[in-house]
């Protein structure tokens, strides 16, 4: 172990940070990661926005750029142009050369095959070679993963999931997903990447949003009926409110701002509050199913919509979970809000190049 640490010190990845006493023998040397070792970029390609963040090697945020998108179908080429513009914006803000980046991690709302191809039906993408498209322009290493899994990594590394044995990180946005993150195990899905397996925290994603909670329920955009996403996705929530006879049109035009407006209205009671009560019940059923299946010790409600809804619905969600989960499993789980908002997926995506450098012993990818 001392040889490995010495190599990392020599490579500039870590540095000595003082001494602490020990029970016997010589004092122990503290080691800390050097943020100035290098810079990484994390990208969140979402259904409502594309966000790009620049981070140092300790994942401290240095600069961000966010672009709103409203199209129901996003063509890959315009998305790539947005990412390239965002990378240029954040590196210019800090004075970093793009070619000096340790790598770029990208979270996408779909399945990632062999770390290269993106299958994202909600964007209209099938086998899109996104990694290669970005790599050709940026000329630095590019790593892809599902956005729920990168969000899970962010919460496990720096957020509400720290110290958990097995956490489920629920992503609520226009779409709905979940990541199962563990401190020592790997749950592998058919289209997940491999970089998370190189760390002490591993995770995999599940299509939780497309588990059925009402067999004769409303149609879902996936083609099935009664899916959880059709009841607790952001667009579904807004649609339920606007379908009410006493609904008041929203002042905002964008999905994220409209959901915040709905939560503010719910504070005064009325139809908005009733809609959120129903959301809490459906979400509680979905979370109870995860608890009964996976026996976590923590469920984190995250994603941009989760952060917006959380303060208003979390108590009701906990109560719904209590009623629907097996009692002995409910007794060992906490349900907590995520620590990060809109930046969570980009932060988690930035862990991908960090993990790659660590896995290579501090060697930068060519």
Coordinates of C-alpha atoms in Angstrom, one line a residue:
X1 CA 0.0 0.0 0.0
X2 CA 2.8 2.4 0.8
X3 CA 4.3 1.9 -2.6
X4 CA 1.0 2.7 -4.3
X5 CA 0.6 5.9 -2.2
X6 CA 4.2 6.9 -3.0
X7 CA 3.4 6.5 -6.7
X8 CA 0.3 8.6 -6.4
X9 CA 2.2 11.3 -4.5
X10 CA 5.0 11.3 -7.1
X11 CA 2.3 11.6 -9.9
X12 CA 0.7 14.6 -8.1
X13 CA -2.6 12.9 -7.5
X14 CA -2.5 13.1 -3.7
X15 CA -0.4 14.9 -1.1
X16 CA 0.5 14.5 2.5
X17 CA -1.8 16.5 4.8
X18 CA -0.2 16.1 8.3
X19 CA 0.2 13.5 11.0
X20 CA -2.2 11.9 13.5
X21 CA -1.4 9.8 16.5
X22 CA -1.8 6.0 16.6
X23 CA -2.5 3.4 19.3
X24 CA 1.1 2.2 18.9
X25 CA 4.1 2.9 16.7
X26 CA 4.8 5.9 14.7
X27 CA 2.2 8.5 13.8
X28 CA 0.0 8.0 10.8
X29 CA 0.3 10.2 7.7
X30 CA -2.9 11.8 6.4
X31 CA -3.3 11.9 2.6
X32 CA -5.6 14.2 0.6
X33 CA -6.5 14.4 -3.0
X34 CA -5.0 17.4 -4.8
X35 CA -7.7 19.3 -6.6
X36 CA -5.1 21.0 -8.8
X37 CA -4.0 17.6 -10.3
X38 CA -6.4 18.2 -13.2
X39 CA -9.8 19.2 -14.4
X40 CA -12.8 17.2 -15.5
X41 CA -16.1 18.1 -17.2
X42 CA -19.5 16.6 -16.4
X43 CA -22.4 16.9 -18.7
X44 CA -26.1 16.4 -18.1
X45 CA -28.1 15.8 -21.2
X46 CA -31.7 16.0 -20.0
X47 CA -35.1 16.4 -21.5
X48 CA -35.5 20.0 -20.3
X49 CA -31.9 21.2 -20.3
X50 CA -28.3 20.5 -21.2
X51 CA -25.9 21.4 -18.4
X52 CA -22.1 21.4 -18.5
X53 CA -19.9 21.7 -15.4
X54 CA -16.2 22.2 -14.9
X55 CA -14.7 20.6 -11.8
X56 CA -11.3 20.2 -10.2
X57 CA -10.0 16.7 -9.3
X58 CA -11.8 16.8 -5.9
X59 CA -15.1 17.6 -7.8
X60 CA -15.4 21.1 -6.6
X61 CA -17.5 23.1 -9.1
X62 CA -15.5 25.8 -10.9
X63 CA -17.9 26.9 -13.6
X64 CA -21.3 25.8 -15.1
X65 CA -23.3 26.5 -18.3
X66 CA -26.9 25.5 -18.7
X67 CA -29.0 25.6 -21.8
X68 CA -32.8 25.1 -21.8
X69 CA -34.3 22.7 -24.4
X70 CA -38.0 22.3 -25.1
X71 CA -38.2 20.0 -28.1
X72 CA -39.9 16.7 -27.7
X73 CA -37.3 15.1 -30.0
X74 CA -33.7 16.3 -29.8
X75 CA -31.5 15.5 -32.7
X76 CA -28.0 14.3 -31.7
X77 CA -26.1 16.9 -33.8
X78 CA -27.7 20.0 -32.1
X79 CA -27.1 18.4 -28.7
X80 CA -23.5 17.8 -29.5
X81 CA -23.2 21.5 -30.5
X82 CA -24.7 22.6 -27.2
X83 CA -22.2 20.4 -25.3
X84 CA -19.3 21.8 -27.3
X85 CA -20.4 25.3 -26.7
X86 CA -20.8 24.6 -23.0
X87 CA -17.4 23.1 -22.6
X88 CA -15.9 26.1 -24.4
X89 CA -17.8 28.4 -22.0
X90 CA -16.7 26.8 -18.8
X91 CA -13.1 26.2 -19.7
X92 CA -12.8 29.8 -20.9
X93 CA -14.3 31.1 -17.7
X94 CA -11.5 29.4 -15.6
X95 CA -8.6 29.6 -18.1
X96 CA -8.2 25.9 -18.8
X97 CA -7.3 24.5 -22.2
X98 CA -9.8 21.9 -23.4
X99 CA -7.0 19.6 -24.5
X100 CA -5.7 19.6 -20.9
X101 CA -8.9 18.1 -19.5
X102 CA -8.6 14.7 -17.8
X103 CA -11.8 13.7 -19.5
X104 CA -15.5 14.5 -20.1
X105 CA -18.3 12.4 -18.5
X106 CA -21.8 12.5 -19.9
X107 CA -25.1 11.4 -18.3
X108 CA -27.8 10.6 -20.7
X109 CA -31.6 9.7 -20.2
X110 CA -31.3 6.3 -21.7
X111 CA -29.3 3.1 -21.9
X112 CA -25.6 3.2 -22.8
X113 CA -24.3 0.2 -24.7
X114 CA -20.6 -0.7 -24.3
X115 CA -19.9 2.9 -23.1
X116 CA -20.3 4.3 -26.6
X117 CA -23.8 4.0 -28.0
X118 CA -26.9 5.7 -26.6
X119 CA -30.4 4.3 -26.8
X120 CA -32.7 7.0 -25.5
X121 CA -36.3 6.6 -26.8
X122 CA -37.5 9.7 -25.0
X123 CA -35.1 11.7 -27.1
X124 CA -35.8 9.6 -30.3
X125 CA -32.3 8.2 -30.2
X126 CA -31.3 4.6 -31.2
X127 CA -27.7 3.5 -31.2
X128 CA -26.4 7.1 -31.4
X129 CA -22.5 7.1 -31.3
X130 CA -22.5 10.0 -28.9
X131 CA -19.1 9.3 -27.3
X132 CA -17.4 9.1 -30.7
X133 CA -19.2 12.3 -31.9
X134 CA -17.9 14.2 -28.9
X135 CA -14.5 12.7 -28.8
X136 CA -13.8 13.7 -32.4
X137 CA -14.5 17.3 -31.6
X138 CA -13.0 17.6 -28.1
X139 CA -10.0 15.3 -28.6
X140 CA -10.1 14.2 -24.9
X141 CA -11.4 11.0 -23.3
X142 CA -15.2 10.9 -23.2
X143 CA -17.2 8.5 -21.0
X144 CA -21.0 7.9 -21.0
X145 CA -23.4 6.5 -18.5
X146 CA -27.1 6.6 -17.7
X147 CA -28.1 9.9 -15.9
X148 CA -29.8 8.0 -13.0
X149 CA -26.6 6.2 -12.3
X150 CA -24.4 9.4 -12.5
X151 CA -26.9 11.1 -10.1
X152 CA -26.5 8.1 -7.8
X153 CA -22.8 8.4 -7.9
X154 CA -23.0 12.1 -7.0
X155 CA -25.3 11.4 -4.0
X156 CA -23.1 8.5 -2.8
X157 CA -19.8 10.3 -3.2
X158 CA -20.7 13.8 -1.9
X159 CA -24.4 13.8 -1.0
X160 CA -27.1 12.2 1.1
X161 CA -25.9 8.6 0.3
X162 CA -22.6 8.9 2.1
X163 CA -22.2 6.1 4.6
X164 CA -25.1 4.1 3.3
X165 CA -24.7 0.3 2.9
X166 CA -27.2 0.2 0.0
X167 CA -29.0 3.2 -1.2
X168 CA -31.7 3.7 -3.9
X169 CA -31.4 7.1 -5.5
X170 CA -34.6 8.1 -7.2
X171 CA -34.4 10.5 -10.1
X172 CA -37.5 12.6 -10.7
X173 CA -37.7 14.8 -13.8
X174 CA -39.7 14.6 -16.9
X175 CA -38.6 11.0 -16.8
X176 CA -38.4 8.8 -13.8
X177 CA -35.5 6.5 -12.9
X178 CA -33.6 5.0 -10.1
X179 CA -30.0 3.9 -9.3
X180 CA -29.1 1.2 -6.8
X181 CA -25.8 2.2 -5.2
X182 CA -23.9 0.0 -2.8
X183 CA -20.6 0.4 -0.9
X184 CA -19.2 -3.0 -1.8
X185 CA -21.4 -4.7 -4.4
X186 CA -22.2 -4.3 -8.1
X187 CA -25.6 -4.8 -9.6
X188 CA -25.0 -5.2 -13.3
X189 CA -27.7 -4.5 -15.9
X190 CA -27.5 -5.4 -19.6
X191 CA -26.6 -1.9 -20.9
X192 CA -24.7 -0.4 -18.0
X193 CA -21.1 0.8 -18.3
X194 CA -18.2 -0.6 -16.3
X195 CA -16.4 2.4 -14.9
X196 CA -18.4 2.4 -11.6
X197 CA -17.1 -1.1 -10.9
X198 CA -13.7 0.4 -10.4
X199 CA -14.7 2.3 -7.3
X200 CA -15.7 1.3 -3.8
X201 CA -19.1 2.6 -4.6
X202 CA -20.9 0.8 -7.4
X203 CA -24.3 1.3 -8.9
X204 CA -26.7 0.2 -11.6
X205 CA -29.8 1.7 -13.0
X206 CA -33.3 0.4 -13.3
X207 CA -36.3 1.4 -15.5
X208 CA -38.2 2.1 -12.3
X209 CA -40.4 4.7 -14.1
X210 CA -41.8 2.0 -16.3
X211 CA -42.8 -0.4 -13.5
X212 CA -46.6 -0.7 -13.5
X213 CA -48.6 0.6 -10.5
X214 CA -52.0 0.5 -12.2
X215 CA -52.6 -2.4 -14.6
X216 CA -55.5 -0.6 -16.3
X217 CA -54.0 2.8 -15.9
X218 CA -53.3 5.7 -18.2
X219 CA -51.1 5.3 -21.3
X220 CA -47.4 5.9 -20.9
X221 CA -45.1 7.2 -23.6
X222 CA -43.2 3.9 -23.5
X223 CA -46.2 2.2 -25.1
X224 CA -47.4 0.5 -21.9
X225 CA -50.1 1.6 -19.5
X226 CA -50.1 2.4 -15.8
X227 CA -46.4 3.1 -15.5
X228 CA -45.1 5.1 -12.5
X229 CA -43.7 7.8 -14.8
X230 CA -47.2 8.4 -16.2
X231 CA -48.2 9.5 -12.7
X232 CA -45.2 11.2 -11.1
X233 CA -43.1 12.5 -14.1
X234 CA -43.1 16.3 -14.2
X235 CA -45.1 16.6 -17.4
X236 CA -47.7 14.2 -16.0
X237 CA -48.1 16.1 -12.8
X238 CA -48.6 19.4 -14.6
X239 CA -51.0 17.8 -17.0
X240 CA -53.1 16.4 -14.1
X241 CA -53.4 19.9 -12.6
X242 CA -54.3 21.6 -15.9
X243 CA -57.0 19.0 -16.5
X244 CA -58.9 20.2 -13.5
X245 CA -61.8 22.5 -14.1
X246 CA -60.6 25.1 -11.6
X247 CA -57.0 25.0 -12.8
X248 CA -55.3 28.4 -13.3
X249 CA -52.9 28.6 -16.3
X250 CA -49.3 28.8 -15.4
X251 CA -47.4 32.1 -15.8
X252 CA -44.1 30.3 -16.7
X253 CA -43.5 28.7 -20.0
X254 CA -40.9 26.1 -19.1
X255 CA -41.5 22.8 -17.4
X256 CA -39.1 23.4 -14.5
X257 CA -40.5 26.8 -13.6
X258 CA -44.1 25.5 -14.0
X259 CA -43.5 22.7 -11.5
X260 CA -42.1 25.2 -9.0
X261 CA -45.2 27.4 -9.6
X262 CA -47.4 24.4 -8.8
X263 CA -45.6 23.7 -5.6
X264 CA -46.0 27.3 -4.5
X265 CA -49.8 27.2 -5.2
X266 CA -50.1 24.0 -3.3
X267 CA -49.0 25.8 -0.1
X268 CA -52.4 27.6 -0.2
X269 CA -54.3 24.3 -0.5
X270 CA -56.9 23.8 -3.2
X271 CA -56.5 21.7 -6.3
X272 CA -52.8 22.1 -6.5
X273 CA -52.4 20.6 -3.1
X274 CA -54.7 17.7 -4.0
X275 CA -52.6 17.0 -7.1
X276 CA -49.5 16.8 -5.0
X277 CA -51.2 14.5 -2.4
X278 CA -52.0 12.1 -5.3
X279 CA -48.4 12.3 -6.5
X280 CA -47.1 11.5 -3.0
X281 CA -49.4 8.4 -2.9
X282 CA -48.2 7.1 -6.3
X283 CA -44.6 7.9 -5.5
X284 CA -44.9 6.1 -2.2
X285 CA -46.2 3.0 -3.9
X286 CA -43.3 3.1 -6.3
X287 CA -40.8 3.5 -3.5
X288 CA -42.4 0.8 -1.4
X289 CA -42.0 -1.6 -4.4
X290 CA -38.3 -0.8 -4.5
X291 CA -37.9 -1.3 -0.8
X292 CA -39.7 -4.7 -0.8
X293 CA -37.5 -5.8 -3.8
X294 CA -34.1 -4.5 -2.8
X295 CA -34.1 -4.0 1.0
X296 CA -32.1 -0.7 1.0
X297 CA -31.2 1.2 4.2
X298 CA -31.7 4.6 2.4
X299 CA -33.9 6.0 -0.3
X300 CA -32.8 9.4 -1.7
X301 CA -35.4 11.5 -3.5
X302 CA -33.3 13.4 -6.1
X303 CA -33.3 14.9 -9.5
X304 CA -34.5 18.4 -10.3
X305 CA -38.2 17.6 -9.9
X306 CA -37.4 15.7 -6.7
X307 CA -35.7 18.7 -5.3
X308 CA -38.7 20.9 -6.3
X309 CA -41.3 18.6 -4.9
X310 CA -39.5 17.2 -1.9
X311 CA -40.3 19.9 0.7
X312 CA -44.0 19.7 -0.2
X313 CA -44.5 16.0 -0.4
X314 CA -41.8 14.1 1.5
X315 CA -43.9 13.6 4.7
X316 CA -46.8 12.3 2.7
X317 CA -44.4 10.1 0.7
X318 CA -43.0 8.6 3.9
X319 CA -46.5 7.8 5.2
X320 CA -47.5 6.2 1.9
X321 CA -44.4 4.1 1.9
X322 CA -45.1 3.0 5.5
X323 CA -48.6 1.8 4.4
X324 CA -47.4 -0.1 1.3
X325 CA -44.0 -1.5 2.2
X326 CA -43.4 -4.6 4.3
X327 CA -43.2 -3.4 7.9
X328 CA -39.9 -5.0 8.8
X329 CA -38.3 -3.6 5.7
X330 CA -39.8 -0.1 6.2
X331 CA -38.4 -0.2 9.7
X332 CA -34.8 -0.3 8.5
X333 CA -34.9 2.4 5.8
X334 CA -34.7 6.1 5.8
X335 CA -36.2 8.3 3.0
X336 CA -34.4 11.5 2.6
X337 CA -34.1 14.4 0.2
X338 CA -31.1 14.6 -2.1
X339 CA -28.4 17.1 -1.4
X340 CA -28.1 18.3 -5.0
X341 CA -30.5 20.0 -7.4
X342 CA -30.1 20.4 -11.1
X343 CA -26.4 20.0 -10.9
X344 CA -26.5 16.4 -9.6
X345 CA -26.3 14.6 -12.9
X346 CA -23.4 16.7 -14.2
X347 CA -21.5 16.3 -10.9
X348 CA -22.0 12.5 -11.1
X349 CA -20.9 12.4 -14.7
X350 CA -17.7 14.1 -13.7
X351 CA -16.9 11.1 -11.5
X352 CA -16.5 9.0 -14.7
X353 CA -13.1 10.5 -15.8
X354 CA -12.0 10.7 -12.1
X355 CA -12.6 7.0 -11.6
X356 CA -10.8 6.2 -14.8
X357 CA -7.7 8.1 -13.7
X358 CA -7.8 6.4 -10.3
X359 CA -8.2 3.0 -11.9
X360 CA -5.1 3.6 -14.0
X361 CA -3.0 4.5 -11.0
X362 CA -3.0 8.2 -11.7
X363 CA -2.0 7.8 -15.3
X364 CA -3.8 10.3 -17.6
X365 CA -5.5 8.7 -20.6
X366 CA -3.8 9.3 -23.9

